[in-house]
Amino acid sequence: MYQKANSRGDSPVTIIGAGIAGAWQALLFALGGHAVTLHERSDAAMTQSTSHWAGGMLAPWCEAETSEPVISRLGIRSLDLWREHFPDTPFNGSLVVAHARDRSDFERFARLTSGHRRLDARALSELEPSLDGRFREGLFYPDEGHVEPRRVLPELHARIVKAGGKIQFNSDIDIAKAEGTVIDCRGLAAVDAEPELRGVKGEMIIVETDEVELSRPVRLIHPRWPLYVIPRGDSRFMLGATSIESEDSGVSVRSALELLGAAYAVHPAFAEARILEFGAGLRPAYPDNLPRISIEQQRIAVNGLYRHGFLLAPALAELTLGYVERGAIDNEVVRCR
Ligand SMILES: Cc1cc2nc3c(=O)[nH]c(=O)nc-3n(C[C@H](O)[C@H](O)[C@H](O)COP(=O)(O)OP(=O)(O)OC[C@H]3O[C@@H](n4cnc5c(N)ncnc54)[C@H](O)[C@@H]3O)c2cc1C
């Protein structure tokens, strides 16, 4: 059984992996007064992490379409933590739109989710003038937010240091040699200790155009994948994301065609956009696609964040901290081995 630290700061906390899961763990433990060291095998650009490729949507209501209620519960708690620790996080909501032929899937999406209101064509174009005349109606989820992963990860890392934590980049640490309480946030690389983990490929494209302006993520109902366009500032947009049972990290022609086609379906001006980047990340997932905090003596594994790393990482960090400090166990997420 895990030995609780006697008091804050008297047992070192070693966190492995500075992706979104490990970064939030390190931040909340450092703010809690623990002696935190965060090890990351790649450099500060974090290109080896899945988090580098993510959309960064904080969308607990939209995600309810395909997820268990626990994702929405933890996601809604995470929104509070994002607001509290990063008050500049944009909470402009999300939009869901569909073309007439996908009307039944649109109605299904509306039925399976809550926290939205219906917009007619006029209200839609008031909200996003670039979409004027494009869609007859939409669903607006006003309380959802989004972060830009490649901006927010360095911000999180800086905040950890400010809170008294240490970060060591280029530190490919052997977990067996790590000191004190060890929080394993290695994502898919933890498959040696978490054999049930698998990678689910998500492909994305970044394009640039001055012809379209969006203030929030726009999801296009699509029969196979939840395709979306996320504004990234500086006339850039992320087009995402496929969801493929494969651990190959390349981008296929078919996926590229579908992502670009979805952007074109949202707005034809995307046809003239400049393609800046193609990429793919492997989402770490357990067989049930739900996150787990697994406790085995002094090792705590936080993994399986799947499609929801940015959405869930703050709430998972709060749960881990609650366990270490008070022995609190959230039965839906924590597993003691
Ligand atoms: C295309 C795409 C779009 C997505 N969109 C969203 C979205 O909109 N919203 C959302 O919430 N989620 C989204 N996700 C999911 C999200 O990206 C993942 O859930 C999340 O990144 C997983 O984070 P992690 O910290 O567990 O893993 P990672 O980000 O992979 O971090 C693990 C880190 O551990 C490091 N590491 C591994 N081994 C070692 C070692 N021995 N020593 C030191 N460091 C080590 C790795 O280098 C890596 O940096 C998306 C994913 C993809 C691929």
Tab-separated table of C-alpha atoms and ligand atoms in Angstrom:
chain	number	residue	atom	x	y	z
A	1	MET	CA	0.000	0.000	0.000
A	2	TYR	CA	1.146	3.525	-0.771
A	3	GLN	CA	2.838	5.333	2.165
A	4	LYS	CA	1.427	8.815	2.611
A	5	ALA	CA	3.938	11.617	2.979
A	6	ASN	CA	3.995	12.868	6.596
A	7	SER	CA	3.605	16.490	5.644
A	8	ARG	CA	3.898	18.633	2.548
A	9	GLY	CA	7.351	18.913	1.082
A	10	ASP	CA	9.024	16.220	3.208
A	11	SER	CA	8.959	13.575	0.482
A	12	PRO	CA	10.243	14.452	-2.991
A	13	VAL	CA	7.788	14.100	-5.841
A	14	THR	CA	9.282	12.980	-9.151
A	15	ILE	CA	7.043	13.436	-12.177
A	16	ILE	CA	8.018	11.808	-15.444
A	17	GLY	CA	6.744	13.341	-18.684
A	18	ALA	CA	6.057	17.051	-19.161
A	19	GLY	CA	3.106	16.652	-21.548
A	20	ILE	CA	-0.239	18.048	-20.477
A	21	ALA	CA	-0.818	15.314	-17.848
A	22	GLY	CA	2.589	15.674	-16.161
A	23	ALA	CA	2.661	19.470	-16.411
A	24	TRP	CA	-0.620	19.865	-14.523
A	25	GLN	CA	0.493	17.305	-11.911
A	26	ALA	CA	3.739	19.226	-11.405
A	27	LEU	CA	1.943	22.561	-11.147
A	28	LEU	CA	-0.597	21.509	-8.526
A	29	PHE	CA	1.969	19.574	-6.452
A	30	ALA	CA	4.427	22.508	-6.575
A	31	LEU	CA	1.677	24.960	-5.599
A	32	GLY	CA	0.804	22.555	-2.767
A	33	GLY	CA	4.321	23.002	-1.361
A	34	HIS	CA	5.799	19.668	-2.474
A	35	ALA	CA	9.412	19.354	-3.647
A	36	VAL	CA	8.668	18.622	-7.308
A	37	THR	CA	11.078	17.596	-10.069
A	38	LEU	CA	9.598	17.110	-13.533
A	39	HIS	CA	11.673	15.078	-16.018
A	40	GLU	CA	11.072	15.272	-19.781
A	41	ARG	CA	13.028	13.269	-22.324
A	42	SER	CA	12.618	15.779	-25.151
A	43	ASP	CA	13.618	19.422	-25.197
A	44	ALA	CA	11.316	22.304	-24.282
A	45	ALA	CA	9.703	22.251	-27.755
A	46	MET	CA	8.000	18.995	-26.621
A	47	THR	CA	7.821	17.570	-30.118
A	48	GLN	CA	7.942	13.988	-28.779
A	49	SER	CA	4.730	14.449	-26.833
A	50	THR	CA	1.211	13.746	-28.056
A	51	SER	CA	0.266	17.048	-26.444
A	52	HIS	CA	2.264	18.911	-29.117
A	53	TRP	CA	-0.212	17.750	-31.787
A	54	ALA	CA	-3.458	18.348	-29.927
A	55	GLY	CA	-6.314	20.695	-30.748
A	56	GLY	CA	-6.554	21.920	-27.160
A	57	MET	CA	-10.354	22.053	-27.085
A	58	LEU	CA	-11.883	22.201	-23.604
A	59	ALA	CA	-15.242	20.813	-24.626
A	60	PRO	CA	-16.895	18.649	-21.950
A	61	TRP	CA	-20.399	19.118	-23.382
A	62	CYS	CA	-19.566	18.335	-27.017
A	63	GLU	CA	-17.448	15.351	-25.971
A	64	ALA	CA	-20.472	13.813	-24.239
A	65	GLU	CA	-21.611	12.697	-27.700
A	66	THR	CA	-19.076	9.865	-27.664
A	67	SER	CA	-17.849	9.714	-24.061
A	68	GLU	CA	-18.873	8.370	-20.678
A	69	PRO	CA	-20.346	10.819	-18.121
A	70	VAL	CA	-17.094	10.754	-16.111
A	71	ILE	CA	-15.380	12.674	-18.937
A	72	SER	CA	-17.906	15.509	-18.671
A	73	ARG	CA	-17.775	15.480	-14.868
A	74	LEU	CA	-13.977	15.767	-14.720
A	75	GLY	CA	-13.935	18.069	-17.728
A	76	ILE	CA	-16.305	20.565	-16.120
A	77	ARG	CA	-14.133	20.574	-12.980
A	78	SER	CA	-11.072	21.130	-15.196
A	79	LEU	CA	-12.673	24.198	-16.764
A	80	ASP	CA	-12.756	25.774	-13.275
A	81	LEU	CA	-9.072	24.965	-12.795
A	82	TRP	CA	-8.122	26.385	-16.198
A	83	ARG	CA	-10.048	29.555	-15.306
A	84	GLU	CA	-8.468	29.781	-11.869
A	85	HIS	CA	-4.850	29.213	-12.939
A	86	PHE	CA	-4.949	30.629	-16.495
A	87	PRO	CA	-7.562	33.407	-16.435
A	88	ASP	CA	-6.656	34.406	-20.007
A	89	THR	CA	-7.881	31.072	-21.415
A	90	PRO	CA	-10.410	31.869	-24.169
A	91	PHE	CA	-13.895	30.693	-23.228
A	92	ASN	CA	-15.704	31.771	-26.384
A	93	GLY	CA	-17.708	28.567	-26.654
A	94	SER	CA	-17.804	26.069	-29.533
A	95	LEU	CA	-19.997	25.770	-32.581
A	96	VAL	CA	-21.344	22.639	-34.229
A	97	VAL	CA	-22.584	22.876	-37.800
A	98	ALA	CA	-23.726	20.422	-40.478
A	99	HIS	CA	-24.661	20.444	-44.105
A	100	ALA	CA	-28.254	19.558	-45.013
A	101	ARG	CA	-27.349	15.978	-46.000
A	102	ASP	CA	-26.003	15.327	-42.457
A	103	ARG	CA	-29.114	16.711	-40.768
A	104	SER	CA	-29.989	13.477	-38.934
A	105	ASP	CA	-26.469	13.222	-37.499
A	106	PHE	CA	-26.747	16.854	-36.412
A	107	GLU	CA	-30.006	16.094	-34.560
A	108	ARG	CA	-28.393	13.057	-32.981
A	109	PHE	CA	-25.469	15.213	-31.782
A	110	ALA	CA	-27.953	17.695	-30.281
A	111	ARG	CA	-29.823	14.887	-28.497
A	112	LEU	CA	-26.724	13.277	-27.027
A	113	THR	CA	-25.225	16.500	-25.686
A	114	SER	CA	-26.375	19.278	-23.372
A	115	GLY	CA	-25.235	22.793	-22.527
A	116	HIS	CA	-26.036	24.122	-26.009
A	117	ARG	CA	-28.494	26.422	-27.646
A	118	ARG	CA	-29.724	26.324	-31.221
A	119	LEU	CA	-28.789	29.150	-33.542
A	120	ASP	CA	-30.589	29.954	-36.772
A	121	ALA	CA	-28.649	31.180	-39.824
A	122	ARG	CA	-28.841	34.804	-38.698
A	123	ALA	CA	-27.662	34.177	-35.140
A	124	LEU	CA	-24.894	31.983	-36.529
A	125	SER	CA	-23.606	34.717	-38.803
A	126	GLU	CA	-23.795	37.266	-35.966
A	127	LEU	CA	-21.602	34.994	-33.880
A	128	GLU	CA	-19.163	34.060	-36.666
A	129	PRO	CA	-19.533	36.560	-39.540
A	130	SER	CA	-17.216	34.462	-41.742
A	131	LEU	CA	-19.877	31.735	-41.737
A	132	ASP	CA	-22.591	34.048	-43.077
A	133	GLY	CA	-24.805	32.108	-45.493
A	134	ARG	CA	-22.908	28.853	-45.039
A	135	PHE	CA	-25.236	26.877	-42.713
A	136	ARG	CA	-28.945	26.920	-41.931
A	137	GLU	CA	-28.431	26.317	-38.225
A	138	GLY	CA	-25.880	25.456	-35.588
A	139	LEU	CA	-25.446	24.396	-31.992
A	140	PHE	CA	-23.637	26.809	-29.695
A	141	TYR	CA	-21.945	25.560	-26.507
A	142	PRO	CA	-21.248	28.899	-24.787
A	143	ASP	CA	-19.247	27.632	-21.797
A	144	GLU	CA	-16.575	25.698	-23.682
A	145	GLY	CA	-13.032	26.956	-24.196
A	146	HIS	CA	-9.834	26.156	-26.022
A	147	VAL	CA	-6.114	26.555	-25.477
A	148	GLU	CA	-3.275	26.503	-27.954
A	149	PRO	CA	-1.129	23.535	-26.828
A	150	ARG	CA	2.141	24.936	-28.165
A	151	ARG	CA	1.616	28.135	-26.167
A	152	VAL	CA	0.079	26.744	-23.033
A	153	LEU	CA	2.661	23.999	-22.420
A	154	PRO	CA	5.573	26.476	-22.099
A	155	GLU	CA	3.320	28.669	-19.931
A	156	LEU	CA	2.604	25.716	-17.667
A	157	HIS	CA	6.300	24.858	-17.483
A	158	ALA	CA	7.167	28.452	-16.536
A	159	ARG	CA	4.434	28.453	-13.905
A	160	ILE	CA	5.820	25.231	-12.357
A	161	VAL	CA	9.241	26.839	-11.949
A	162	LYS	CA	7.647	29.968	-10.476
A	163	ALA	CA	5.848	27.770	-7.948
A	164	GLY	CA	9.216	26.326	-6.827
A	165	GLY	CA	9.280	23.145	-8.964
A	166	LYS	CA	12.265	22.019	-11.048
A	167	ILE	CA	12.086	20.879	-14.673
A	168	GLN	CA	14.788	18.826	-16.360
A	169	PHE	CA	14.444	18.609	-20.140
A	170	ASN	CA	16.479	16.092	-22.175
A	171	SER	CA	16.163	13.803	-19.162
A	172	ASP	CA	15.126	10.304	-20.251
A	173	ILE	CA	14.764	8.964	-16.752
A	174	ASP	CA	14.607	5.301	-15.755
A	175	ILE	CA	11.475	5.073	-13.640
A	176	ALA	CA	13.030	2.443	-11.341
A	177	LYS	CA	15.672	4.981	-10.289
A	178	ALA	CA	13.300	7.875	-9.665
A	179	GLU	CA	13.100	9.222	-6.103
A	180	GLY	CA	10.265	9.584	-3.604
A	181	THR	CA	6.689	9.571	-4.809
A	182	VAL	CA	6.861	8.876	-8.546
A	183	ILE	CA	4.076	10.100	-10.818
A	184	ASP	CA	4.396	8.388	-14.175
A	185	CYS	CA	2.955	10.600	-16.927
A	186	ARG	CA	4.884	9.124	-19.839
A	187	GLY	CA	1.832	8.774	-22.077
A	188	LEU	CA	2.215	5.947	-24.575
A	189	ALA	CA	5.858	5.375	-23.549
A	190	ALA	CA	4.533	3.898	-20.277
A	191	VAL	CA	3.384	0.759	-22.114
A	192	ASP	CA	6.259	-1.158	-20.400
A	193	ALA	CA	4.469	-0.679	-17.057
A	194	GLU	CA	0.907	-0.311	-18.414
A	195	PRO	CA	0.608	-3.128	-20.995
A	196	GLU	CA	-3.052	-2.386	-21.727
A	197	LEU	CA	-2.184	0.998	-23.246
A	198	ARG	CA	-2.550	1.469	-26.989
A	199	GLY	CA	-2.017	4.416	-29.318
A	200	VAL	CA	-4.921	5.915	-31.278
A	201	LYS	CA	-3.635	8.010	-34.132
A	202	GLY	CA	-4.894	11.550	-34.573
A	203	GLU	CA	-3.847	13.426	-37.706
A	204	MET	CA	-3.964	17.195	-38.068
A	205	ILE	CA	-3.069	19.955	-40.514
A	206	ILE	CA	-2.198	23.600	-39.903
A	207	VAL	CA	-3.158	26.105	-42.588
A	208	GLU	CA	-2.897	29.865	-42.942
A	209	THR	CA	-5.354	32.250	-44.575
A	210	ASP	CA	-6.485	35.859	-44.094
A	211	GLU	CA	-9.804	35.111	-45.792
A	212	VAL	CA	-11.496	33.441	-42.820
A	213	GLU	CA	-11.868	34.705	-39.267
A	214	LEU	CA	-13.164	32.495	-36.476
A	215	SER	CA	-13.356	33.184	-32.749
A	216	ARG	CA	-13.981	29.642	-31.558
A	217	PRO	CA	-13.611	25.999	-32.632
A	218	VAL	CA	-16.126	24.951	-35.278
A	219	ARG	CA	-17.043	21.267	-35.474
A	220	LEU	CA	-18.446	19.920	-38.679
A	221	ILE	CA	-20.727	16.914	-38.339
A	222	HIS	CA	-19.107	14.126	-40.302
A	223	PRO	CA	-20.222	10.492	-40.520
A	224	ARG	CA	-16.837	9.090	-39.459
A	225	TRP	CA	-14.880	11.541	-37.309
A	226	PRO	CA	-15.505	14.674	-35.313
A	227	LEU	CA	-13.779	17.077	-37.719
A	228	TYR	CA	-13.093	20.593	-36.596
A	229	VAL	CA	-11.390	23.882	-37.418
A	230	ILE	CA	-9.695	25.682	-34.523
A	231	PRO	CA	-8.473	29.284	-34.823
A	232	ARG	CA	-4.865	29.558	-33.669
A	233	GLY	CA	-4.279	33.285	-34.087
A	234	ASP	CA	-2.045	34.984	-36.702
A	235	SER	CA	-4.413	33.781	-39.489
A	236	ARG	CA	-3.614	30.150	-38.667
A	237	PHE	CA	-6.082	27.320	-38.211
A	238	MET	CA	-5.720	23.765	-37.045
A	239	LEU	CA	-7.749	21.186	-38.933
A	240	GLY	CA	-8.326	18.026	-36.942
A	241	ALA	CA	-8.576	15.263	-36.225
A	242	THR	CA	-8.789	11.700	-37.373
A	243	SER	CA	-9.095	8.827	-34.918
A	244	ILE	CA	-7.486	5.679	-36.234
A	245	GLU	CA	-6.540	2.436	-34.463
A	246	SER	CA	-2.917	2.581	-35.539
A	247	GLU	CA	0.423	3.343	-33.918
A	248	ASP	CA	1.962	4.514	-37.170
A	249	SER	CA	2.591	8.235	-36.845
A	250	GLY	CA	2.409	9.199	-40.541
A	251	VAL	CA	-0.370	11.168	-42.226
A	252	SER	CA	-2.212	9.305	-44.998
A	253	VAL	CA	-3.388	10.880	-48.246
A	254	ARG	CA	-6.938	9.823	-47.431
A	255	SER	CA	-6.876	11.568	-44.051
A	256	ALA	CA	-5.344	14.690	-45.553
A	257	LEU	CA	-8.078	14.768	-48.198
A	258	GLU	CA	-10.800	14.388	-45.566
A	259	LEU	CA	-9.380	17.059	-43.259
A	260	LEU	CA	-8.867	19.530	-46.070
A	261	GLY	CA	-12.298	18.669	-47.476
A	262	ALA	CA	-13.877	19.377	-44.080
A	263	ALA	CA	-12.199	22.787	-43.926
A	264	TYR	CA	-13.406	23.546	-47.439
A	265	ALA	CA	-16.922	22.491	-46.398
A	266	VAL	CA	-16.799	24.940	-43.475
A	267	HIS	CA	-15.637	27.746	-45.771
A	268	PRO	CA	-14.550	27.592	-49.445
A	269	ALA	CA	-11.863	30.232	-48.810
A	270	PHE	CA	-9.844	27.465	-47.137
A	271	ALA	CA	-9.182	26.212	-50.677
A	272	GLU	CA	-6.712	29.072	-51.094
A	273	ALA	CA	-5.126	28.652	-47.657
A	274	ARG	CA	-1.449	27.851	-47.412
A	275	ILE	CA	-0.628	24.463	-45.835
A	276	LEU	CA	1.961	24.956	-43.082
A	277	GLU	CA	2.157	21.586	-41.435
A	278	PHE	CA	0.890	18.002	-41.482
A	279	GLY	CA	1.333	15.909	-38.354
A	280	ALA	CA	0.016	13.118	-36.193
A	281	GLY	CA	0.060	12.176	-32.533
A	282	LEU	CA	-0.726	8.902	-30.798
A	283	ARG	CA	-3.343	9.304	-28.098
A	284	PRO	CA	-2.618	7.045	-25.109
A	285	ALA	CA	-5.723	4.952	-24.398
A	286	TYR	CA	-6.763	2.023	-22.202
A	287	PRO	CA	-9.248	-0.509	-23.638
A	288	ASP	CA	-12.242	1.429	-22.197
A	289	ASN	CA	-10.874	4.784	-23.457
A	290	LEU	CA	-11.150	6.173	-19.907
A	291	PRO	CA	-8.392	7.829	-17.875
A	292	ARG	CA	-6.829	6.055	-14.894
A	293	ILE	CA	-4.831	7.005	-11.848
A	294	SER	CA	-3.192	3.675	-10.951
A	295	ILE	CA	-1.508	3.393	-7.568
A	296	GLU	CA	1.133	0.807	-6.801
A	297	GLN	CA	3.177	1.580	-3.668
A	298	GLN	CA	5.173	4.765	-4.336
A	299	ARG	CA	4.372	4.793	-8.078
A	300	ILE	CA	1.279	6.539	-9.346
A	301	ALA	CA	0.514	6.274	-13.071
A	302	VAL	CA	-1.700	8.936	-14.648
A	303	ASN	CA	-2.537	7.803	-18.137
A	304	GLY	CA	-5.161	6.932	-20.732
A	305	LEU	CA	-6.119	10.552	-21.371
A	306	TYR	CA	-7.008	9.504	-24.940
A	307	ARG	CA	-8.888	12.319	-26.742
A	308	HIS	CA	-9.207	14.435	-23.602
A	309	GLY	CA	-5.759	15.291	-22.253
A	310	PHE	CA	-6.258	19.056	-22.170
A	311	LEU	CA	-9.784	18.646	-20.930
A	312	LEU	CA	-8.944	16.253	-18.091
A	313	ALA	CA	-5.367	16.960	-16.956
A	314	PRO	CA	-6.226	19.642	-14.329
A	315	ALA	CA	-8.929	17.539	-12.638
A	316	LEU	CA	-6.726	14.424	-12.684
A	317	ALA	CA	-3.913	16.397	-11.030
A	318	GLU	CA	-6.306	17.562	-8.336
A	319	LEU	CA	-7.370	13.953	-7.700
A	320	THR	CA	-3.764	12.722	-7.458
A	321	LEU	CA	-2.914	15.510	-5.035
A	322	GLY	CA	-6.020	14.666	-2.963
A	323	TYR	CA	-4.881	11.051	-2.778
A	324	VAL	CA	-1.298	11.846	-1.781
A	325	GLU	CA	-2.258	14.457	0.816
A	326	ARG	CA	-5.458	12.993	2.267
A	327	GLY	CA	-5.821	9.460	0.920
A	328	ALA	CA	-8.944	10.587	-1.003
A	329	ILE	CA	-10.028	8.102	-3.677
A	330	ASP	CA	-12.273	8.885	-6.641
A	331	ASN	CA	-13.755	5.478	-7.368
A	332	GLU	CA	-14.352	6.144	-11.058
A	333	VAL	CA	-10.729	6.955	-11.813
A	334	VAL	CA	-8.366	5.748	-9.084
A	335	ARG	CA	-7.245	2.104	-9.033
A	336	CYS	CA	-5.109	0.680	-6.233
A	337	ARG	CA	-3.071	-2.368	-7.272
B	1	LIG	C1	-4.589	15.343	-33.327
B	1	LIG	C2	-4.970	15.351	-31.870
B	1	LIG	C3	-5.913	16.262	-31.411
B	1	LIG	C4	-6.256	16.281	-30.059
B	1	LIG	N1	-7.135	17.227	-29.627
B	1	LIG	C5	-7.443	17.323	-28.313
B	1	LIG	C6	-8.306	18.331	-27.847
B	1	LIG	O1	-8.791	19.155	-28.628
B	1	LIG	N2	-8.594	18.390	-26.516
B	1	LIG	C7	-8.060	17.499	-25.620
B	1	LIG	O2	-8.360	17.595	-24.428
B	1	LIG	N3	-7.220	16.507	-26.041
B	1	LIG	C8	-6.899	16.397	-27.357
B	1	LIG	N4	-6.064	15.414	-27.804
B	1	LIG	C9	-5.600	14.402	-26.845
B	1	LIG	C10	-4.379	14.867	-26.060
B	1	LIG	O3	-3.416	15.358	-26.950
B	1	LIG	C11	-3.792	13.697	-25.252
B	1	LIG	O4	-4.788	13.148	-24.437
B	1	LIG	C12	-2.661	14.206	-24.374
B	1	LIG	O5	-1.714	14.899	-25.139
B	1	LIG	C13	-1.978	13.086	-23.624
B	1	LIG	O6	-1.069	13.748	-22.764
B	1	LIG	P1	0.009	12.983	-21.896
B	1	LIG	O7	0.678	14.029	-21.075
B	1	LIG	O8	-0.612	11.806	-21.226
B	1	LIG	O9	1.034	12.369	-22.969
B	1	LIG	P2	2.162	13.133	-23.821
B	1	LIG	O10	1.700	14.457	-24.267
B	1	LIG	O11	2.635	12.172	-24.854
B	1	LIG	O12	3.317	13.383	-22.769
B	1	LIG	C14	4.144	12.323	-22.303
B	1	LIG	C15	5.556	12.881	-22.195
B	1	LIG	O13	6.397	11.919	-21.522
B	1	LIG	C16	7.684	12.032	-22.080
B	1	LIG	N5	8.423	10.813	-21.727
B	1	LIG	C17	8.179	9.537	-22.143
B	1	LIG	N6	9.071	8.690	-21.582
B	1	LIG	C18	9.879	9.426	-20.794
B	1	LIG	C19	10.991	9.121	-19.935
B	1	LIG	N7	11.434	7.863	-19.753
B	1	LIG	N8	11.606	10.140	-19.275
B	1	LIG	C20	11.167	11.434	-19.430
B	1	LIG	N9	10.111	11.776	-20.220
B	1	LIG	C21	9.479	10.784	-20.889
B	1	LIG	C22	7.429	12.193	-23.563
B	1	LIG	O14	8.525	12.773	-24.237
B	1	LIG	C23	6.214	13.134	-23.555
B	1	LIG	O15	6.589	14.479	-23.647
B	1	LIG	C24	-5.675	15.355	-29.147
B	1	LIG	C25	-4.730	14.444	-29.610
B	1	LIG	C26	-4.373	14.446	-30.958
B	1	LIG	C27	-3.321	13.474	-31.409
